[in-house]
CSV table of N, CA and C in Angstrom, one decimal:
chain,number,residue,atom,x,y,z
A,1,UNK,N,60.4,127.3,131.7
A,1,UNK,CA,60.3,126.3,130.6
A,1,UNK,C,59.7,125.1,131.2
A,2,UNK,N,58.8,124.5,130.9
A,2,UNK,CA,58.2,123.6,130.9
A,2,UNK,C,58.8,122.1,130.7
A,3,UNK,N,59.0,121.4,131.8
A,3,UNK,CA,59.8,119.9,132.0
A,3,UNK,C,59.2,118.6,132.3
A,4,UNK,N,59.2,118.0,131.7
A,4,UNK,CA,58.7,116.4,132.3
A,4,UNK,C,60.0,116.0,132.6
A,5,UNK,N,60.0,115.3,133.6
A,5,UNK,CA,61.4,114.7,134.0
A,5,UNK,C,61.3,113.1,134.5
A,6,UNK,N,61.7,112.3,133.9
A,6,UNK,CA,61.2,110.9,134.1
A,6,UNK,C,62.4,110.5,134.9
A,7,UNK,N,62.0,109.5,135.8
A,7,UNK,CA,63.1,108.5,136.8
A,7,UNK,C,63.0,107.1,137.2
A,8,UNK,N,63.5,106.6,137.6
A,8,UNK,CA,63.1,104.8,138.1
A,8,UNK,C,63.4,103.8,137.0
A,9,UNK,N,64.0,104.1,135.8
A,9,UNK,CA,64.3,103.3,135.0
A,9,UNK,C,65.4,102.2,135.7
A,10,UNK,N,65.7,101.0,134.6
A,10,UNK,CA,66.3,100.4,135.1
A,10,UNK,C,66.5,99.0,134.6
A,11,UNK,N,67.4,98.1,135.3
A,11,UNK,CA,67.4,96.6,134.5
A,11,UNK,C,67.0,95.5,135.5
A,12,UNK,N,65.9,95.1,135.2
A,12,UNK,CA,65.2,94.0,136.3
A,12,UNK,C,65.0,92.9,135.8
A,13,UNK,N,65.0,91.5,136.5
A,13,UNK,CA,64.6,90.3,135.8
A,13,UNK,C,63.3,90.1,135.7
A,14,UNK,N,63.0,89.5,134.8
A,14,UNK,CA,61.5,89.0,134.5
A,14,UNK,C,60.6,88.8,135.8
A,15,UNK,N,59.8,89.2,136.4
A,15,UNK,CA,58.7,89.4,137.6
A,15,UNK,C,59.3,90.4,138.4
A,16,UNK,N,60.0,90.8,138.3
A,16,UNK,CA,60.8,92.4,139.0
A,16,UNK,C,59.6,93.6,139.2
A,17,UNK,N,59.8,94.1,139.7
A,17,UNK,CA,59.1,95.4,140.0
A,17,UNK,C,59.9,96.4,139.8
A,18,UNK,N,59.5,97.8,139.0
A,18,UNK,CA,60.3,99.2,139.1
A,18,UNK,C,59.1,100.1,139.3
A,19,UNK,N,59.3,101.4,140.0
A,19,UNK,CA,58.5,102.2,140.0
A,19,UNK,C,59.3,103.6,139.0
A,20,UNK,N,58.4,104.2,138.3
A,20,UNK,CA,58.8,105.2,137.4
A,20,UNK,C,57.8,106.3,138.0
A,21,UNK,N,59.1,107.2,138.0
A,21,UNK,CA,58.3,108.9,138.2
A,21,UNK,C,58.4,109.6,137.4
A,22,UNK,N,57.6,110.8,137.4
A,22,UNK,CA,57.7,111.8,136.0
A,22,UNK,C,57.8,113.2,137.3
A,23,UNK,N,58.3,113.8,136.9
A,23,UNK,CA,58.3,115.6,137.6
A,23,UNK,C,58.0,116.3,136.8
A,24,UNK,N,57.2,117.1,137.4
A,24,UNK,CA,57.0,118.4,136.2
A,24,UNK,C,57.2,119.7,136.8
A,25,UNK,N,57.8,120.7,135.9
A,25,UNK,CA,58.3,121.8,136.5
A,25,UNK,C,58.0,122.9,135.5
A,26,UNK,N,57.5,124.1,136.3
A,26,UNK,CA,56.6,124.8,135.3
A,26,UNK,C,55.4,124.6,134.8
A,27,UNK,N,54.7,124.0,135.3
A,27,UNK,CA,53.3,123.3,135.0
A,27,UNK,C,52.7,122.8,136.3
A,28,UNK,N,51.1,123.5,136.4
A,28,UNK,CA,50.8,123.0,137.4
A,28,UNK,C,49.6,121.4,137.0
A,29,UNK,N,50.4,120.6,137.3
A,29,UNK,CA,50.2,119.6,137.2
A,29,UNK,C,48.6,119.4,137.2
A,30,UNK,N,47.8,119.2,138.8
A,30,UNK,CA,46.5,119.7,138.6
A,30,UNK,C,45.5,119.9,137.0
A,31,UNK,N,46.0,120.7,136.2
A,31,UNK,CA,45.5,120.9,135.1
A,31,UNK,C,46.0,120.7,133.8
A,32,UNK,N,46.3,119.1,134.1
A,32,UNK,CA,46.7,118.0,133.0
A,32,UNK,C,46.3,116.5,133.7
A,33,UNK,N,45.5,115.7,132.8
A,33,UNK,CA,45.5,114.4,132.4
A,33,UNK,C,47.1,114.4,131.8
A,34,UNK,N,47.8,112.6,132.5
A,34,UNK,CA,49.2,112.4,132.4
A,34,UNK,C,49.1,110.9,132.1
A,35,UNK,N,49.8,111.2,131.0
A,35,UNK,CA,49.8,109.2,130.3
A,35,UNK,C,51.0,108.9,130.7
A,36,UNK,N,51.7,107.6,130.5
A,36,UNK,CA,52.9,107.1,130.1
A,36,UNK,C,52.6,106.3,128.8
A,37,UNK,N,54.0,106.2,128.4
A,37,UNK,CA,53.7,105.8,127.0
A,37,UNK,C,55.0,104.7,126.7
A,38,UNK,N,55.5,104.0,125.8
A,38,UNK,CA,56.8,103.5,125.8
A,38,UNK,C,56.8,103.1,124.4
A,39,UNK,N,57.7,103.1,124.1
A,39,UNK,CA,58.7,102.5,122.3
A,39,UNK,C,59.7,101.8,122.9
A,40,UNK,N,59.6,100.7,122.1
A,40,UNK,CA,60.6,99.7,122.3
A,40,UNK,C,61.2,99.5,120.7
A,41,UNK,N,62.2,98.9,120.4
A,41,UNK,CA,62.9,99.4,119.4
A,41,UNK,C,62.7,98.7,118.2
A,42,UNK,N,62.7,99.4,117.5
A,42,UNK,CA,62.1,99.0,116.1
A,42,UNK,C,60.0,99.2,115.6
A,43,UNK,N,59.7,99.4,117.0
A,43,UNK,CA,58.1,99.7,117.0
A,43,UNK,C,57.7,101.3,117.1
A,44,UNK,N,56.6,101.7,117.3
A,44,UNK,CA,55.9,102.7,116.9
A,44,UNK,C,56.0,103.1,118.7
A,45,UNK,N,55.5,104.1,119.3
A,45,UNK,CA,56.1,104.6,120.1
A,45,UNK,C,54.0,104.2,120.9
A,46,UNK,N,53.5,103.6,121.6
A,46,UNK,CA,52.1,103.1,122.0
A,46,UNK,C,51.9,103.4,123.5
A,47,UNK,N,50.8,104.1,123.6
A,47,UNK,CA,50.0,104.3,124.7
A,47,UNK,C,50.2,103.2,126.1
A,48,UNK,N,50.7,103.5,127.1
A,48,UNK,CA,50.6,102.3,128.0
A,48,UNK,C,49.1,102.8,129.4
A,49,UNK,N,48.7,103.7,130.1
A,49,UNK,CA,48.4,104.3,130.8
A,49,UNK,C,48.3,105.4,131.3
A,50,UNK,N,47.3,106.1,132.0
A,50,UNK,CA,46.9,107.8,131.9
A,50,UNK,C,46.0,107.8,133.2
A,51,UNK,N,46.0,108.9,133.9
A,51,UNK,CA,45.1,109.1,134.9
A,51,UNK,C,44.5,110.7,134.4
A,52,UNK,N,43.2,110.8,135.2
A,52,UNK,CA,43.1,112.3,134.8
A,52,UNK,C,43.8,113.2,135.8
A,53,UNK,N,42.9,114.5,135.2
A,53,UNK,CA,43.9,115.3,136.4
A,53,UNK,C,43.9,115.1,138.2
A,54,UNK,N,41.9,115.3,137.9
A,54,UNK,CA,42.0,114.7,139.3
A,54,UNK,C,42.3,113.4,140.1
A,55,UNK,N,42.8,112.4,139.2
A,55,UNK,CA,43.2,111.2,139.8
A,55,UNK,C,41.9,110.0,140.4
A,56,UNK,N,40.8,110.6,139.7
A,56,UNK,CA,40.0,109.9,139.7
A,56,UNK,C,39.8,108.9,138.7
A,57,UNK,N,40.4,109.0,137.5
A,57,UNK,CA,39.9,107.8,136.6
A,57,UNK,C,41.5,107.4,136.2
A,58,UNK,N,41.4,106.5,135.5
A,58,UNK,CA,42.9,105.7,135.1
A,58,UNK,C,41.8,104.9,134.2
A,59,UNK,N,43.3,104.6,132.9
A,59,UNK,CA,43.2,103.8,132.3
A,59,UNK,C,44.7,102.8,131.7
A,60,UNK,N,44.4,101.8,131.2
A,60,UNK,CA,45.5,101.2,130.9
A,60,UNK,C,45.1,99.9,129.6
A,61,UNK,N,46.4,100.0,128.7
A,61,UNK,CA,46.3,99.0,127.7
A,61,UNK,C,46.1,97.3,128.6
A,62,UNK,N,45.5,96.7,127.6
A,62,UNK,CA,45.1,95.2,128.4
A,62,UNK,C,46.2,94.5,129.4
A,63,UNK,N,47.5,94.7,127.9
A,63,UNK,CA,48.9,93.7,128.6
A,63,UNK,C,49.3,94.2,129.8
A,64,UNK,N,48.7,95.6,130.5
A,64,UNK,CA,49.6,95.8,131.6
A,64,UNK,C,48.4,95.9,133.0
A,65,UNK,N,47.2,95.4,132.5
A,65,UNK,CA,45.8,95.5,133.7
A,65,UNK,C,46.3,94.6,134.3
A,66,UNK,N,46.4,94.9,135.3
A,66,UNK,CA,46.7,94.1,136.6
A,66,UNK,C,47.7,93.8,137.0
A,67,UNK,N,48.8,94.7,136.4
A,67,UNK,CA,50.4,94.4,137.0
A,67,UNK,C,51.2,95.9,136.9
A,68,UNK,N,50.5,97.0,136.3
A,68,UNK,CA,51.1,98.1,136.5
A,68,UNK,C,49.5,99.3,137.1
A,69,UNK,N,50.0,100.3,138.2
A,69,UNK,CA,49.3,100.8,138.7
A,69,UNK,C,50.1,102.8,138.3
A,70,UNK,N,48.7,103.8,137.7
A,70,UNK,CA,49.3,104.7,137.4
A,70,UNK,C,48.6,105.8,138.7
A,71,UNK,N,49.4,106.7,139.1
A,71,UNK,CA,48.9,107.3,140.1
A,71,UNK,C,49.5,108.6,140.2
A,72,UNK,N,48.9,109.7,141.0
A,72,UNK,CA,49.5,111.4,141.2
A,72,UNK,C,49.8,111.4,142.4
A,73,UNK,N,50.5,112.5,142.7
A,73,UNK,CA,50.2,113.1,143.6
A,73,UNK,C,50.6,114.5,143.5
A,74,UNK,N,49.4,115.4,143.2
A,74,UNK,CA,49.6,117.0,142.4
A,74,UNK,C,50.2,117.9,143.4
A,75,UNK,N,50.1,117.5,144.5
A,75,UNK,CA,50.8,118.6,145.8
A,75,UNK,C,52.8,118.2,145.2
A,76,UNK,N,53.1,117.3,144.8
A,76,UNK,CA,54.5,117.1,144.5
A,76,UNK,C,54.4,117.2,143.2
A,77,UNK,N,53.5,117.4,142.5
A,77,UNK,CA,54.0,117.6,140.7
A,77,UNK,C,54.5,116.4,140.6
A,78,UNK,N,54.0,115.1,140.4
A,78,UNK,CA,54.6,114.1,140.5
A,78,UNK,C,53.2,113.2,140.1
A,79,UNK,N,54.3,112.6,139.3
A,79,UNK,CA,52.9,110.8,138.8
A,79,UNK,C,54.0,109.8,139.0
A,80,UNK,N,53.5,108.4,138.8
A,80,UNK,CA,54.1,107.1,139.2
A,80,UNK,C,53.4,106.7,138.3
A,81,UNK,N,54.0,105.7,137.8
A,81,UNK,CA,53.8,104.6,137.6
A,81,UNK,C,54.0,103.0,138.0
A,82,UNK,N,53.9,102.6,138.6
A,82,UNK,CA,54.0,101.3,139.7
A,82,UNK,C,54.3,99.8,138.8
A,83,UNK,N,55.2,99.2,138.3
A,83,UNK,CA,55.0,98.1,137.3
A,83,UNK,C,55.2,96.8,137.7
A,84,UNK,N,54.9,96.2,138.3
A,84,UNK,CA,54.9,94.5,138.8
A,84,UNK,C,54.9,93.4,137.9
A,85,UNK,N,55.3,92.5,138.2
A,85,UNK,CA,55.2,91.4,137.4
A,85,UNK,C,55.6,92.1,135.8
A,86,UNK,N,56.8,92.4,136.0
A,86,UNK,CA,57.7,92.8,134.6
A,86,UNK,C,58.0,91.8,133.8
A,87,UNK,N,57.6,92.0,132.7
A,87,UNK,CA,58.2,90.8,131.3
A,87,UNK,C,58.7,91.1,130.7
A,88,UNK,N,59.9,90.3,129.3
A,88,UNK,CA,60.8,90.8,128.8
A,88,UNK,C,59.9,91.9,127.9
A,89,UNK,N,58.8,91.5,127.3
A,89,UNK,CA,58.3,92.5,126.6
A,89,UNK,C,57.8,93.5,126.8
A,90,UNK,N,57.9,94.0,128.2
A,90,UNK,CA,57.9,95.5,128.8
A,90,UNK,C,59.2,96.5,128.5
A,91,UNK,N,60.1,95.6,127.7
A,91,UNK,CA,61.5,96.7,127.7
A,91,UNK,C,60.9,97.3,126.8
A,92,UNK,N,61.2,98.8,126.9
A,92,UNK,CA,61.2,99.9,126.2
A,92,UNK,C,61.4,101.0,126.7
A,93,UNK,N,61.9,102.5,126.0
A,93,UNK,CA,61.9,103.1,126.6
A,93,UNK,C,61.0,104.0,126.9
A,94,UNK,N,60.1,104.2,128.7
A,94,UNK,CA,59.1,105.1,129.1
A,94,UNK,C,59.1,106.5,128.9
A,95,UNK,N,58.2,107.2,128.1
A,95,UNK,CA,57.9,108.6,128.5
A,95,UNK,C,56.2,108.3,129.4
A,96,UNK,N,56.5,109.9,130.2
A,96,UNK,CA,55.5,110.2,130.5
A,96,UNK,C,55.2,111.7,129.7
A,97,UNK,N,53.8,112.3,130.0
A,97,UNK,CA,53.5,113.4,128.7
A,97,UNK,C,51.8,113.9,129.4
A,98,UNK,N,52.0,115.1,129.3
A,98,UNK,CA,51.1,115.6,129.9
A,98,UNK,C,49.8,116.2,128.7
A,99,UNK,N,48.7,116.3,128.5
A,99,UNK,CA,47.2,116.7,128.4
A,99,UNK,C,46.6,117.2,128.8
A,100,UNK,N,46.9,119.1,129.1
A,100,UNK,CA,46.1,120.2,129.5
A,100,UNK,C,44.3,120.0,129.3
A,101,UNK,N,43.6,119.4,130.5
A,101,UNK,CA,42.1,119.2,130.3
A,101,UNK,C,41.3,120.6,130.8
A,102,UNK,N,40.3,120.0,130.9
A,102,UNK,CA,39.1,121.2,131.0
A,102,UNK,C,38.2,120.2,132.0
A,103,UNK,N,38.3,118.7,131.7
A,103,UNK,CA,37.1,118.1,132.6
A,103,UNK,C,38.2,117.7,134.0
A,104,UNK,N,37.9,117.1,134.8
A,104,UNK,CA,38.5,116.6,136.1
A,104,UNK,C,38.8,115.4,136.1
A,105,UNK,N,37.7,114.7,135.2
A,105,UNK,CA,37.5,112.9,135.3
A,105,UNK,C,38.5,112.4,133.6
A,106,UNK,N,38.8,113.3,132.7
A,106,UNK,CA,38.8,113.3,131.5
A,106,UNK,C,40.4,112.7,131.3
A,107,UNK,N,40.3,111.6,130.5
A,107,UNK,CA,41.9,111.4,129.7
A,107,UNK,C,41.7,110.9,128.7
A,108,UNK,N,43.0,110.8,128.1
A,108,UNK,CA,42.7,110.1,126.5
A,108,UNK,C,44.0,109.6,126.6
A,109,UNK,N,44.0,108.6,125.5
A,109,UNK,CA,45.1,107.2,125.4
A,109,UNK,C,45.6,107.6,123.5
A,110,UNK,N,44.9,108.9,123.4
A,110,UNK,CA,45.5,109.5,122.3
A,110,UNK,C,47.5,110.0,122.0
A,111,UNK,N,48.1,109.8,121.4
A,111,UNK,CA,49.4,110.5,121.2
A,111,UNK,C,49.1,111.9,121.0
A,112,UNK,N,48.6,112.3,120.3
A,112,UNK,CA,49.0,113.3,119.8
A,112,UNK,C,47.9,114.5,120.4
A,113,UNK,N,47.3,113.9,121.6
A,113,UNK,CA,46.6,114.8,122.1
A,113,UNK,C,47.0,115.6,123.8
A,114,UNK,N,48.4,114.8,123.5
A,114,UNK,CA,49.8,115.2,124.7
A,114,UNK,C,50.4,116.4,124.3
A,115,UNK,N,50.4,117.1,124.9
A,115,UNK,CA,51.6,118.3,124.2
A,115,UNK,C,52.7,118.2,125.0
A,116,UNK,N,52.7,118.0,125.8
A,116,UNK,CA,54.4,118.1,126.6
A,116,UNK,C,54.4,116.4,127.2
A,117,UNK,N,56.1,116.5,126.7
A,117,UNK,CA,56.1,115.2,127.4
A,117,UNK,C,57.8,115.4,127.5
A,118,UNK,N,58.0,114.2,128.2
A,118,UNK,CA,59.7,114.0,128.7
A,118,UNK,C,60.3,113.4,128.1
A,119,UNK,N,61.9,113.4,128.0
A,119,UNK,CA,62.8,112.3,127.6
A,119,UNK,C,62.5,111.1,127.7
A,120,UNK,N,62.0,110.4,128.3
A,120,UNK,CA,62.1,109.1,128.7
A,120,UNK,C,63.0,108.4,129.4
A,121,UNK,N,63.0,107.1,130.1
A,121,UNK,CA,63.6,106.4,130.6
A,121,UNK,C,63.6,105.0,130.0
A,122,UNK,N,64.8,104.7,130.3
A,122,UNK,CA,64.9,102.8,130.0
A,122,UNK,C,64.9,102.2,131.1
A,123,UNK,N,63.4,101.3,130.5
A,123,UNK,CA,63.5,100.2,131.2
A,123,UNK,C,63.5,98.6,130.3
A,124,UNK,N,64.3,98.0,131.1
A,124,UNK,CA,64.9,96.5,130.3
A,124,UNK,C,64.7,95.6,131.7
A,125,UNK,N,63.6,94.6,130.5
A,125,UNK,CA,63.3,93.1,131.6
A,125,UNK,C,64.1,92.6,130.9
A,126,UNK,N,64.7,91.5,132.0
A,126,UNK,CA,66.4,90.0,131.7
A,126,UNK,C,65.2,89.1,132.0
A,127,UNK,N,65.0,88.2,130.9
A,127,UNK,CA,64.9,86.9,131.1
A,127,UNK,C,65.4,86.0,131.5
């Protein structure tokens, strides 16, 4: 059975740093583009950042350029997400969610072009 497994959540003050991981099990990682994504409560559940498979390209929503970094490493079935300079309006809770590709360089910042994804994790900035 196929698992995303999210970790690193957590409660940090405002400029705090958390690092989040995703596991995947059953899946060889390699042949998925992997977003993270987050819903915070009361909102629609939005795209935050994605690498492809090969870890060559990354992308990211504006609010988070330059303070969160998304990364693999496919020999551990494992992505990160790296977040710095945390604000209260980063609380929500993270999924990460994988995107079976065909290209190497290829991701999308699409929902619904994810097929597997994980529980998620909470993460909460204290002002």
């Amino acid at each position: 059975q196929i698992q995303l497994i999210e970790s690193g959540g957590g409660l940090v003050q405002d400029g705090g740093s958390l690092r989040l991981s995703c596991l995947a099990s059953e899946l060889t990682l390699s042949d998925y583009a992997m977003g993270w994504f987050r819903q915070a409560p009361g909102k629609e559940r939005e795209f935050v950042a994605a690498v492809s498979s090969s870890g060559w390209n990354t992308y990211y929503i504006d609010s988070v350029k330059g303070r969160f970094i998304v990364s693999r490493d496919n020999a551990k079935n494992t992505v990160y997400l790296q977040m710095n300079s945390l604000k209260p309006g980063d609380t929500a809770v993270y999924y990460c969610a994988a995107d079976r590709t065909v290209a190497a360089s290829a991701l999308s910042t699409r929902i619904y072009e994810y097929r597997f994804w994980g529980q998620g994790t909470q993460v909460t900035v204290s002002s």
